[in-house]
Short mmCIF file of C-alpha atoms in Angstrom, two decimals:
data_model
loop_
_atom_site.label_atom_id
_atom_site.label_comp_id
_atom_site.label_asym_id
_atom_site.label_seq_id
_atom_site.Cartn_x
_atom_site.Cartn_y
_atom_site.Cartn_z
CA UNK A 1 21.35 159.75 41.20
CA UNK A 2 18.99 160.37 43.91
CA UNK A 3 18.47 163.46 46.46
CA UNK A 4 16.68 163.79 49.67
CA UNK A 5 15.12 167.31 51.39
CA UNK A 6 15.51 167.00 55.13
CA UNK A 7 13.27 168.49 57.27
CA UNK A 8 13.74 169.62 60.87
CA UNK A 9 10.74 170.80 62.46
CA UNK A 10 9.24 173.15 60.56
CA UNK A 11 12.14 174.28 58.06
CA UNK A 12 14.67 172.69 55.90
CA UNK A 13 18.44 172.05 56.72
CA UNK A 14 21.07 173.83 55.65
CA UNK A 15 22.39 171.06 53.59
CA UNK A 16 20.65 169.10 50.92
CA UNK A 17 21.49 165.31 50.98
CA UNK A 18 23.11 163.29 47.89
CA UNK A 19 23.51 159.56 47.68
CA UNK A 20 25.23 158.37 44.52
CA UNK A 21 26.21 155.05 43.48
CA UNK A 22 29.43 155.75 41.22
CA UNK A 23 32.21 152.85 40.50
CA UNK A 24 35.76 152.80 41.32
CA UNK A 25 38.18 155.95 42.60
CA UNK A 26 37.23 155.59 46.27
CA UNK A 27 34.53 156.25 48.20
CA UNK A 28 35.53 159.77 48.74
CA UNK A 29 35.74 160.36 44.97
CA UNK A 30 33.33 163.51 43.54
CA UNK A 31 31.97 163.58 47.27
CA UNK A 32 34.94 165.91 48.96
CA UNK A 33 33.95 168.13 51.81
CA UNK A 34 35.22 171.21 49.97
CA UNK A 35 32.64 170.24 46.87
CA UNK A 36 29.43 169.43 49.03
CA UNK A 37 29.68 172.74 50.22
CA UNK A 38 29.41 174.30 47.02
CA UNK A 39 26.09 172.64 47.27
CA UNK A 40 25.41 174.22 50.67
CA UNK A 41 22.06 176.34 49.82
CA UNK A 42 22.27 180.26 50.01
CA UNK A 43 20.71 181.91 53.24
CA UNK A 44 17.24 182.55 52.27
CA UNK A 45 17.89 186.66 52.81
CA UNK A 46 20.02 186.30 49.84
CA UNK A 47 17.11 185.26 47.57
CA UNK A 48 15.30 188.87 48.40
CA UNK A 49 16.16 190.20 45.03
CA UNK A 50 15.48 186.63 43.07
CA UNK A 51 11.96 187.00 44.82
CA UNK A 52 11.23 190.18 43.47
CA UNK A 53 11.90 189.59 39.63
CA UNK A 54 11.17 185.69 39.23
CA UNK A 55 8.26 185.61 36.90
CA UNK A 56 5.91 184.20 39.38
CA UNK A 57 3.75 181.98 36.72
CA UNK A 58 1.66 178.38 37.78
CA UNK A 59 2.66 175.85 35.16
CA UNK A 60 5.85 177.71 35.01
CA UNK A 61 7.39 177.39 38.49
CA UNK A 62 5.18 174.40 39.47
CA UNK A 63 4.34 172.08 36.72
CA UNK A 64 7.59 172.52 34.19
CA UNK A 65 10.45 172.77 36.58
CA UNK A 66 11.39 169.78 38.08
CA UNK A 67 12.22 170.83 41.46
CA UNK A 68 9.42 173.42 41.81
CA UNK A 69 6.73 170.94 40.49
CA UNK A 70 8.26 168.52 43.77
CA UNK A 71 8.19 171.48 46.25
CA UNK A 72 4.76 172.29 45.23
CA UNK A 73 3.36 169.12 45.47
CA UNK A 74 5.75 168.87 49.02
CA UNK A 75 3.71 171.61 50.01
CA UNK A 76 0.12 170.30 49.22
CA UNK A 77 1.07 167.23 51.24
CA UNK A 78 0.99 169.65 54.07
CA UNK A 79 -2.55 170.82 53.20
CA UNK A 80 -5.29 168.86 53.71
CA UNK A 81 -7.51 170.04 51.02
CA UNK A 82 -5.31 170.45 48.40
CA UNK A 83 -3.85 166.61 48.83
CA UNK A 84 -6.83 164.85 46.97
CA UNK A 85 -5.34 167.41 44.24
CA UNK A 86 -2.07 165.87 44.01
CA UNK A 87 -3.80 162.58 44.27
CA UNK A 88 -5.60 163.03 41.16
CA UNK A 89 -2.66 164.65 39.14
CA UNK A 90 -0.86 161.64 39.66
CA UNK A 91 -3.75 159.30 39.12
CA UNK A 92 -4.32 161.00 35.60
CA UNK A 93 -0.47 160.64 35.00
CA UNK A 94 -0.81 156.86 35.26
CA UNK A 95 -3.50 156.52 33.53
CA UNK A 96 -1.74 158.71 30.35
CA UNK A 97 1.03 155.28 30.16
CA UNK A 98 -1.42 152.73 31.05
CA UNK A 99 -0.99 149.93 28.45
CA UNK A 100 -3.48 149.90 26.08
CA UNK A 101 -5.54 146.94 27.51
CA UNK A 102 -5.42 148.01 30.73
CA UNK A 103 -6.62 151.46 30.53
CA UNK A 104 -10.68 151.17 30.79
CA UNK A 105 -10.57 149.94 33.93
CA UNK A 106 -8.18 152.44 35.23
CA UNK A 107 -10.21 154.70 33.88
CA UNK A 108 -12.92 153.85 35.73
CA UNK A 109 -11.22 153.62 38.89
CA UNK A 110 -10.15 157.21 38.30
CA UNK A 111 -13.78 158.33 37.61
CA UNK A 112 -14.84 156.28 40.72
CA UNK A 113 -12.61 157.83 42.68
CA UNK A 114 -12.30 161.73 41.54
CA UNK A 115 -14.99 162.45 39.38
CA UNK A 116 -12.89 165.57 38.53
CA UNK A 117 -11.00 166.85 35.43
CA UNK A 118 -7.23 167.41 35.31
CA UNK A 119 -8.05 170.97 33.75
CA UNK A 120 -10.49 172.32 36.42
CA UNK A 121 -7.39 170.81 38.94
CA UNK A 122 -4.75 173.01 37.46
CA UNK A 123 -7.37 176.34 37.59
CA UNK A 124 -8.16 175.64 41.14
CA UNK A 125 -4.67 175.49 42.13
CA UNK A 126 -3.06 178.18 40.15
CA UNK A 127 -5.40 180.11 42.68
CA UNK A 128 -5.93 180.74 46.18
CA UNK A 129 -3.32 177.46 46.70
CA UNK A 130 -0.73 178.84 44.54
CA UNK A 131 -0.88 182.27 46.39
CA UNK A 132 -0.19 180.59 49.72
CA UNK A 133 2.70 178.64 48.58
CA UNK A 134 4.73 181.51 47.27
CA UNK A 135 4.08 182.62 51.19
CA UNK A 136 5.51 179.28 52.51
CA UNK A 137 9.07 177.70 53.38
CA UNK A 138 8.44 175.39 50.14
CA UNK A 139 9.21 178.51 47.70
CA UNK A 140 12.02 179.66 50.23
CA UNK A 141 13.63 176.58 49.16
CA UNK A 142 12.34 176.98 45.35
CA UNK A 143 14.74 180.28 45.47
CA UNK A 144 17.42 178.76 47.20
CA UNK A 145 17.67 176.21 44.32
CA UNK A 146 17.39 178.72 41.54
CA UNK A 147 20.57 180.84 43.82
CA UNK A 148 22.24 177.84 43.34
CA UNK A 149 21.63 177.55 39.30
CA UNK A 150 23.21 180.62 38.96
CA UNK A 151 27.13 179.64 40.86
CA UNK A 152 29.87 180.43 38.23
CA UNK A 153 30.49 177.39 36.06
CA UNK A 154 34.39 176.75 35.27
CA UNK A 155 36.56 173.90 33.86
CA UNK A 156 37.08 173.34 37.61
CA UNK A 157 34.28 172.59 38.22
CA UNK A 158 34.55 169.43 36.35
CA UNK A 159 36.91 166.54 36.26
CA UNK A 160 38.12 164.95 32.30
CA UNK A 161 38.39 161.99 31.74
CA UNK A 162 39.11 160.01 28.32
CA UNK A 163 38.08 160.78 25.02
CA UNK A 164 34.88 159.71 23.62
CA UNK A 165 34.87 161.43 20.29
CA UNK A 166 35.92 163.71 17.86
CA UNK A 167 34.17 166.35 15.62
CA UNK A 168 34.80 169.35 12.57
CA UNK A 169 35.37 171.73 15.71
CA UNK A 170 37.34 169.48 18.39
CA UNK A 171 36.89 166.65 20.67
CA UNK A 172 34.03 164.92 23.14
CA UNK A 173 35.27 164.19 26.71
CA UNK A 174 33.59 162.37 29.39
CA UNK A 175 33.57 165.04 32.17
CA UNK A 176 32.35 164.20 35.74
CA UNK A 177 30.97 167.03 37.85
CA UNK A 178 33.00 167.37 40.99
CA UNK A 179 30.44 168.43 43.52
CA UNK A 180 28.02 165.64 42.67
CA UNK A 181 29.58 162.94 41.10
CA UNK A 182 26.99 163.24 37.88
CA UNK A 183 28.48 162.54 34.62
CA UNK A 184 28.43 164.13 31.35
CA UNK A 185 30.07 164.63 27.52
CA UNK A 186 31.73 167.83 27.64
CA UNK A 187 31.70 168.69 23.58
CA UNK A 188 34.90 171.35 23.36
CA UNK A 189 35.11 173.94 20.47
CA UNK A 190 38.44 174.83 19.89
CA UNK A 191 38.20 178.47 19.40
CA UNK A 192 41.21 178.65 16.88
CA UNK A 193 38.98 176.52 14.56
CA UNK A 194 35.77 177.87 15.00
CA UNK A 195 37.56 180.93 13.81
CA UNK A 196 39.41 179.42 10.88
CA UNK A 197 35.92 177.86 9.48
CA UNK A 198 34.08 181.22 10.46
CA UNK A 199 31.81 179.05 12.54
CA UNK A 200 31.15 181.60 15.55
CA UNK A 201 26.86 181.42 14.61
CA UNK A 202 27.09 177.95 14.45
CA UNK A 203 28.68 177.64 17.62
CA UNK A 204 26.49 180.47 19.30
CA UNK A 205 23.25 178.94 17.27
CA UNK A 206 23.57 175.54 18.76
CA UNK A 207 23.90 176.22 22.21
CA UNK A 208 20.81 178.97 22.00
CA UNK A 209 18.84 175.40 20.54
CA UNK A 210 19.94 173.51 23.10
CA UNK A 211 18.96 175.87 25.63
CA UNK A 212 15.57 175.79 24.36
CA UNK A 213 14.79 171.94 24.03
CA UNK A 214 13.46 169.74 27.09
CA UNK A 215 13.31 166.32 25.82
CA UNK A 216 14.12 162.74 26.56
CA UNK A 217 14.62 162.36 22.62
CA UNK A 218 17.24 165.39 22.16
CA UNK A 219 20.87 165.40 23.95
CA UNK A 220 20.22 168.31 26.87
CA UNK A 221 22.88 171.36 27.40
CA UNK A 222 23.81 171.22 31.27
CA UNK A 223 26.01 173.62 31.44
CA UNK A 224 28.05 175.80 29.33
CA UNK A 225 31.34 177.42 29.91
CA UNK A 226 34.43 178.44 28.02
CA UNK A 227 38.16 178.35 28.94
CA UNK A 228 41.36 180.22 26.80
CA UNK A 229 41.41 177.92 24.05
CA UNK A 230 37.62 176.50 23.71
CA UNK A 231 33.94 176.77 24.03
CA UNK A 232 32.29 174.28 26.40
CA UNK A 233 28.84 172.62 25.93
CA UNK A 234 28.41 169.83 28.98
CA UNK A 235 25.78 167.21 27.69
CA UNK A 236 23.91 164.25 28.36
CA UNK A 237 26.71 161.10 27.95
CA UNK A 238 25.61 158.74 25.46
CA UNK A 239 27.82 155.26 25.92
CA UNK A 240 25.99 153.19 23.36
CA UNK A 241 27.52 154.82 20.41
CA UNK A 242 25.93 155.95 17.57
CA UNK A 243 23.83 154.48 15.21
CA UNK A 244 25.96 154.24 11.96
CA UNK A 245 28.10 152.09 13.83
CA UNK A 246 25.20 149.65 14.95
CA UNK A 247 23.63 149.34 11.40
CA UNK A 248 27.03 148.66 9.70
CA UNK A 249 29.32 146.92 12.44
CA UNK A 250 26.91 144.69 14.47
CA UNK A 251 26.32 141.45 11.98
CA UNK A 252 24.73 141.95 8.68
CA UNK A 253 23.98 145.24 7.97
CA UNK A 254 20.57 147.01 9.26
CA UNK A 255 18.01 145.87 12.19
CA UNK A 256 14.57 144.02 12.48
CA UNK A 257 11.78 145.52 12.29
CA UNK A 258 10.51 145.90 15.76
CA UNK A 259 13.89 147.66 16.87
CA UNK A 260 13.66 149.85 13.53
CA UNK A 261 10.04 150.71 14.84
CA UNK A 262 11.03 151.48 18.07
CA UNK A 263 14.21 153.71 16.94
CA UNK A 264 11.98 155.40 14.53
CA UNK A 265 9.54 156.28 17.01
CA UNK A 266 12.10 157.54 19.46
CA UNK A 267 13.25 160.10 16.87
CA UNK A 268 9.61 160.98 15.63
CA UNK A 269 9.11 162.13 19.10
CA UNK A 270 12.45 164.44 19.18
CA UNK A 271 11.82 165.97 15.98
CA UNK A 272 8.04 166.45 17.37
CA UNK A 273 9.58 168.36 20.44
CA UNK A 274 11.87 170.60 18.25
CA UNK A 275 9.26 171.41 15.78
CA UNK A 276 6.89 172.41 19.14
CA UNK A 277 9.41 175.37 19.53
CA UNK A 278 9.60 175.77 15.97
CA UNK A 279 13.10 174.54 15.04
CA UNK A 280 14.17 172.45 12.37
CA UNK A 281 17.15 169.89 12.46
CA UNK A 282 18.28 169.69 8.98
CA UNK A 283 20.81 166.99 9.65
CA UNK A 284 19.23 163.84 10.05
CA UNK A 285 21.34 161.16 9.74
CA UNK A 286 22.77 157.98 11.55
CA UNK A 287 26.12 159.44 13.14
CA UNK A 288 23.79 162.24 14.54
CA UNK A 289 21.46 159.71 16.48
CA UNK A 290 23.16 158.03 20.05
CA UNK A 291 22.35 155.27 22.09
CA UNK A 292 22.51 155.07 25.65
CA UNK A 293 23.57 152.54 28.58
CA UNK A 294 19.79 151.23 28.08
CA UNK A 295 19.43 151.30 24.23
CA UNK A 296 16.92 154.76 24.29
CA UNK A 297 18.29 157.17 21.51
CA UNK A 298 18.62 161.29 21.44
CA UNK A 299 18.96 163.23 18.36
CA UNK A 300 22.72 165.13 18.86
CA UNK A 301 24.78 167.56 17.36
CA UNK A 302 22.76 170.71 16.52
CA UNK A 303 25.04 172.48 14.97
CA UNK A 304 22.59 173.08 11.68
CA UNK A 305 19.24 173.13 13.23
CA UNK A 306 17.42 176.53 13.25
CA UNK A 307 14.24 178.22 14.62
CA UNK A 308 11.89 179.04 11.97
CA UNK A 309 9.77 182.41 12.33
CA UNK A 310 6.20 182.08 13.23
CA UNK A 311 4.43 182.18 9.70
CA UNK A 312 7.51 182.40 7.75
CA UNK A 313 9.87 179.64 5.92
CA UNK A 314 13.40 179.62 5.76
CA UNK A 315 16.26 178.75 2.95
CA UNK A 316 18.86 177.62 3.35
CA UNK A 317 21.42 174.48 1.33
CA UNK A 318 22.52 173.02 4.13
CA UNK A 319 22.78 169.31 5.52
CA UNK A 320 24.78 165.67 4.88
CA UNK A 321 24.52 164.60 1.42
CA UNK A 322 22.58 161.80 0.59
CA UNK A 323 20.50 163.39 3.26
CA UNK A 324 19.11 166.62 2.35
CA UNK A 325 15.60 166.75 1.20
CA UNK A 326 14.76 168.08 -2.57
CA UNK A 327 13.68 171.48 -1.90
CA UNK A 328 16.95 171.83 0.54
CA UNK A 329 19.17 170.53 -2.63
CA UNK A 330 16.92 173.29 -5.14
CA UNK A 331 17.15 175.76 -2.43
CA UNK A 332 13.76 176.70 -2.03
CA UNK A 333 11.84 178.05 1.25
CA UNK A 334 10.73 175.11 3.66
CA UNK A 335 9.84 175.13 7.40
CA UNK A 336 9.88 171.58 8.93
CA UNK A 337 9.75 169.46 5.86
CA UNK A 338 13.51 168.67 5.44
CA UNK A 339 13.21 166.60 8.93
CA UNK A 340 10.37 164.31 7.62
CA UNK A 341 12.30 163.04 4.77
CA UNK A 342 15.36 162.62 7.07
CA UNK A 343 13.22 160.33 9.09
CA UNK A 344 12.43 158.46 5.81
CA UNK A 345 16.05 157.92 4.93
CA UNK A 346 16.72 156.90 8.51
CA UNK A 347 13.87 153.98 8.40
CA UNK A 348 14.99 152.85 4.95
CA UNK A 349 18.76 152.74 6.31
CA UNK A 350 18.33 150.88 9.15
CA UNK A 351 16.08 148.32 7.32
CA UNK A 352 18.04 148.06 4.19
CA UNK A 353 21.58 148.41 5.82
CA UNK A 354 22.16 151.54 3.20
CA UNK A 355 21.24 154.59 2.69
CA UNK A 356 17.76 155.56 0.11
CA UNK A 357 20.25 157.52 -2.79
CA UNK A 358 24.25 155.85 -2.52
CA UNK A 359 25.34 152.46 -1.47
CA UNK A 360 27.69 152.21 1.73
CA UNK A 361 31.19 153.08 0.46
CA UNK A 362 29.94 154.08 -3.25
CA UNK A 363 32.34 156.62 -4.73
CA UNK A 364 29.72 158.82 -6.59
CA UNK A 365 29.85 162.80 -7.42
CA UNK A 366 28.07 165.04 -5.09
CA UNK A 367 26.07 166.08 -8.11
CA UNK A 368 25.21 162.97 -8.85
CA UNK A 369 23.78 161.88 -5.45
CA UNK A 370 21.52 165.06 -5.93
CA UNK A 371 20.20 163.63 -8.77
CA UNK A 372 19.10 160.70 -7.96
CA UNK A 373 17.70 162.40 -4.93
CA UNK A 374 15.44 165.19 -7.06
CA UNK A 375 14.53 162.07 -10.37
CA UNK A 376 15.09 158.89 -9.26
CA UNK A 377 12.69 156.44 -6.99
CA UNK A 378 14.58 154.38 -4.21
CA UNK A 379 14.20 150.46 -4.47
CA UNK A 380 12.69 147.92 -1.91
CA UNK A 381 14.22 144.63 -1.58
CA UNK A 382 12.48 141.96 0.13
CA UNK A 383 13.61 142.77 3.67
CA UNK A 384 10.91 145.84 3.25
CA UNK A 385 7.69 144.91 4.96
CA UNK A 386 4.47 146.54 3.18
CA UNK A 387 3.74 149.20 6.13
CA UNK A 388 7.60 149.98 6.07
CA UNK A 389 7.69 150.60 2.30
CA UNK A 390 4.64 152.42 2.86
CA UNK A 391 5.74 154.84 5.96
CA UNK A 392 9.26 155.48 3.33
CA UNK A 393 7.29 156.34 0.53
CA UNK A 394 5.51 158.61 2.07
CA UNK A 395 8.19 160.48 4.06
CA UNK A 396 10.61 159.90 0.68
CA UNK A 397 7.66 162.38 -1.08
CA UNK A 398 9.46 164.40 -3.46
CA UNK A 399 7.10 167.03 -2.87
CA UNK A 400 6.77 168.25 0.24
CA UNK A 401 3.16 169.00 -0.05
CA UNK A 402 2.38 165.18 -0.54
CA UNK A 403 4.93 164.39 2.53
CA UNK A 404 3.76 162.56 5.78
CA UNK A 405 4.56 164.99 8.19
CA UNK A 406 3.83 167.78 6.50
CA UNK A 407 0.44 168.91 6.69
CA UNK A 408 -2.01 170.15 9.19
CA UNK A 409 -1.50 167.16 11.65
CA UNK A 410 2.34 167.22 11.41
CA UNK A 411 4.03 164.56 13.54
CA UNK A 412 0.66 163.23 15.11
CA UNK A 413 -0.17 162.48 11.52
CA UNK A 414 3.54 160.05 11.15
CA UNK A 415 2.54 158.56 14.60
CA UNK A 416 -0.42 157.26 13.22
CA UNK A 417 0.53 155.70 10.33
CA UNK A 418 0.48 151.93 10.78
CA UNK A 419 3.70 150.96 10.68
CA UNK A 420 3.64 152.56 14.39
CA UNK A 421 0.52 150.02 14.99
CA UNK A 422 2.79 148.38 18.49
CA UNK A 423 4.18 151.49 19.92
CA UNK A 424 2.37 153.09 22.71
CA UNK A 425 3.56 156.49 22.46
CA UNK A 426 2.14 157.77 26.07
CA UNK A 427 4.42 154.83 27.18
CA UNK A 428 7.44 155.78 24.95
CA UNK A 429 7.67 159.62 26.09
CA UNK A 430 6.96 158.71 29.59
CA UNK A 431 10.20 156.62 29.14
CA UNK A 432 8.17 153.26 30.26
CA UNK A 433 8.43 151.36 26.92
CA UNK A 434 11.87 149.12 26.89
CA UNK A 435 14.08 148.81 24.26
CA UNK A 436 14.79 145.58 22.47
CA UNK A 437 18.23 145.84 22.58
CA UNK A 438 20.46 147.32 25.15
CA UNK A 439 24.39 148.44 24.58
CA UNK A 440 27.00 146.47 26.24
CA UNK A 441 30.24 148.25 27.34
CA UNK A 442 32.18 145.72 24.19
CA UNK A 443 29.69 147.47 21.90
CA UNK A 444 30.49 151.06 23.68
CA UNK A 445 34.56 150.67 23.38
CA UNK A 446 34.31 149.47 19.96
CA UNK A 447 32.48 152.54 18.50
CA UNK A 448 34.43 155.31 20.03
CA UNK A 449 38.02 153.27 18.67
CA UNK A 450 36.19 153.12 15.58
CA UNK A 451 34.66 157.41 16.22
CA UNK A 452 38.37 158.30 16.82
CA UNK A 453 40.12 156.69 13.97
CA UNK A 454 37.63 157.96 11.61
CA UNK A 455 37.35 161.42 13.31
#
């Protein structure tokens, strides 16, 4: 999807433009005349009140948020002295995902060229320039998008399509917003079962998470509504299916290592972003981890994750089992630990084509999967590099003390170990690296068939 501000003169358009490239149903399909004026931006009178209580905060409104970090740096194109700023920003952004070999020379260009750093940047313009721009037509039109954030949100305002999925609580729908075309998976909670399994905090908890997360490694909430019969959570569509099905139902069970690397990494970084605003998954596993049309994966489905309280640990016995860390199983207080040894058993799965603790299909006692995860030491076959028995070993720690991941450097210390040696990790979040394998739509029909009979 792409959008274009229009200009005339000196102030914006009424209208914002869309251009979307959508196949099949018509041209005229998600585009109507009635639904482009739902898009139709408020009169900028009708922001007064927004103006007055929008917490009027640099990195908040002009860094963080997409469209007011573009309108700001729309408006320092207008200003002479402040467009060398800009320049520089985005000089020191491409210099953060310059590949490895590549990046003394561009830093020295930058130095050449600037002699400035990014820090001193951001303190000059969260002054005097930051002042002006809340004065200008830029933040007019800043308002006028946030007006627009807040328009009702309904079932109508979405068209259903088929089925992709279903869950403990109801069924995943691919959902296509009318006004814009854009589509999404609209997860439904049926409200007679959320009842019946007494799940009303899960339900609640998950969307407050969601809410909270900003990452290209975590599915994002878009919008959230709820109709008679069910609670609504409209999220990123994932097409590539999940990653059970790719381990087991792809050729011989489990990947190569450079695709388990990259996967891995992928999910160190979304656990990294949850644990920056202090919540912990608790339900690592590979049903909960989705591809998409270009083979990048999000951690989904946070029904169990929690925040943690600043200083405090939680307890709590919850997760998949086969899954849950030690101190989860003996119910003990823990903070982020339980994730790091999910990210062990993920790494050993998808290089062994099992699970760490019960063989695919094994008919075993819960109690006895417990067991073996508390006493017993998993096995390495042959397909088990030495850095990838060494990064599962030390996530696999039976005490979380001794666990990668778990002390003072936290995820930084996982992204160092050296079975990460070949992934750039500037590259990966800036969503530059490529995947080594990409979905096809065979692979995509095949695992929600195979999500929907065993749903």
């Amino acid at each position: 999807m792409l959008f274009v501000l229009i200009f005339s003169g000196n102030s914006f358009n009424g209208y914002f433009c869309l251009f979307f490239c959508l196949g099949g149903g018509g041209k005229r399909k998600g585009r109507s005349k009635k639904w482009r004026e739902i898009l139709r931006f408020p009169h900028i009178s009708q922001c007064t009140e927004l103006s007055k209580t929008i917490e009027r905060d640099y990195f908040s409104l002009c860094d963080k948020q997409p469209i007011g970090r573009l309108l700001f740096r729309l408006y320092c194109e207008t200003r002479p002295e402040l467009q060398r700023c800009i320049q520089l920003l985005d000089a020191m952004e491409d210099y953060e995902v310059t590949p490895d070999e590549k990046r003394k020379s561009r830093g020295d260009e930058i130095i050449k060229k600037f002699l400035t750093k990014q820090v001193a940047l951001h303190d000059y313009l969260s002054g005097a320039p930051f002042a002006d721009y809340q004065n200008s037509m830029y933040f007019d039109r800043f308002l006028q998008w946030k007006m627009l954030e807040r328009q009702p949100i309904t079932k109508d305002t979405f068209r259903q399509y088929r089925v992709l999925g279903k869950g403990g609580f109801g069924e995943v729908c691919a959902c296509q917003v009318r006004a814009t075309g854009k589509m999404y998976a609209c997860k439904k909670l049926e409200k007679k079962r959320i009842k019946k399994r007494k799940g009303e905090a899960m339900a609640l908890n998950e969307k407050q998470i969601l809410e909270k997360v900003n990452s290209r490694f975590v599915v994002s909430l878009a919008y959230a509504y709820e109709t008679k019969d069910a609670l609504c959570l409209v999220l990123t569509i994932m097409n590539g299916g999940d990653l059970k099905f790719h381990i087991y139902n792809m050729g011989t069970p489990g990947f190569e290592k450079e695709r388990v690397q990259f996967y891995a990494a992928e999910i160190c970084c979304g656990l990294e972003h949850l644990h920056r605003e202090s919540i912990v998954y608790r339900d690592l596993k590979p049903e909960n981890i989705l591809l998409d049309d270009n083979g990048h994966i999000r951690i989904s489905d946070l029904g169990l994750a929690i925040k943690v309280p600043d200083g405090e640990q939680i307890r709590g016995r919850v997760g998949t089992v086969g899954y849950m860390a030690p101190e989860v199983i003996n119910n003990e207080r823990y903070s982020m630990s339980p994730d790091w040894w999910g990210l062990g058993c993920l790494i050993y799965e998808m290089t062994a084509g099992r699970s760490p603790f019960r063989a695919r299909k094994e008919r075993v006692k819960r109690e006895e999967v417990e067991k073996r995860v508390q006493e017993e030491e998993e096995e390495y076959s042959d397909k088990f590099s030495e850095d990838t028995k060494a990064i599962c070993r030390m996530l696999l720690a039976k005490d979380p003390k001794q666990r990668l991941g778990c002390q003072a450097d936290g995820a930084a210390g996982v992204k160092a170990h050296h079975f990460f040696k070949n992934i750039n990790f500037k590259r990966l979040e800036a969503g530059i690296l490529e995947p080594s394998f990409v979905p096809d739509d065979t692979h995509a029909h095949t695992c929600r068939a195979e999500q929907q009979r065993s749903g």
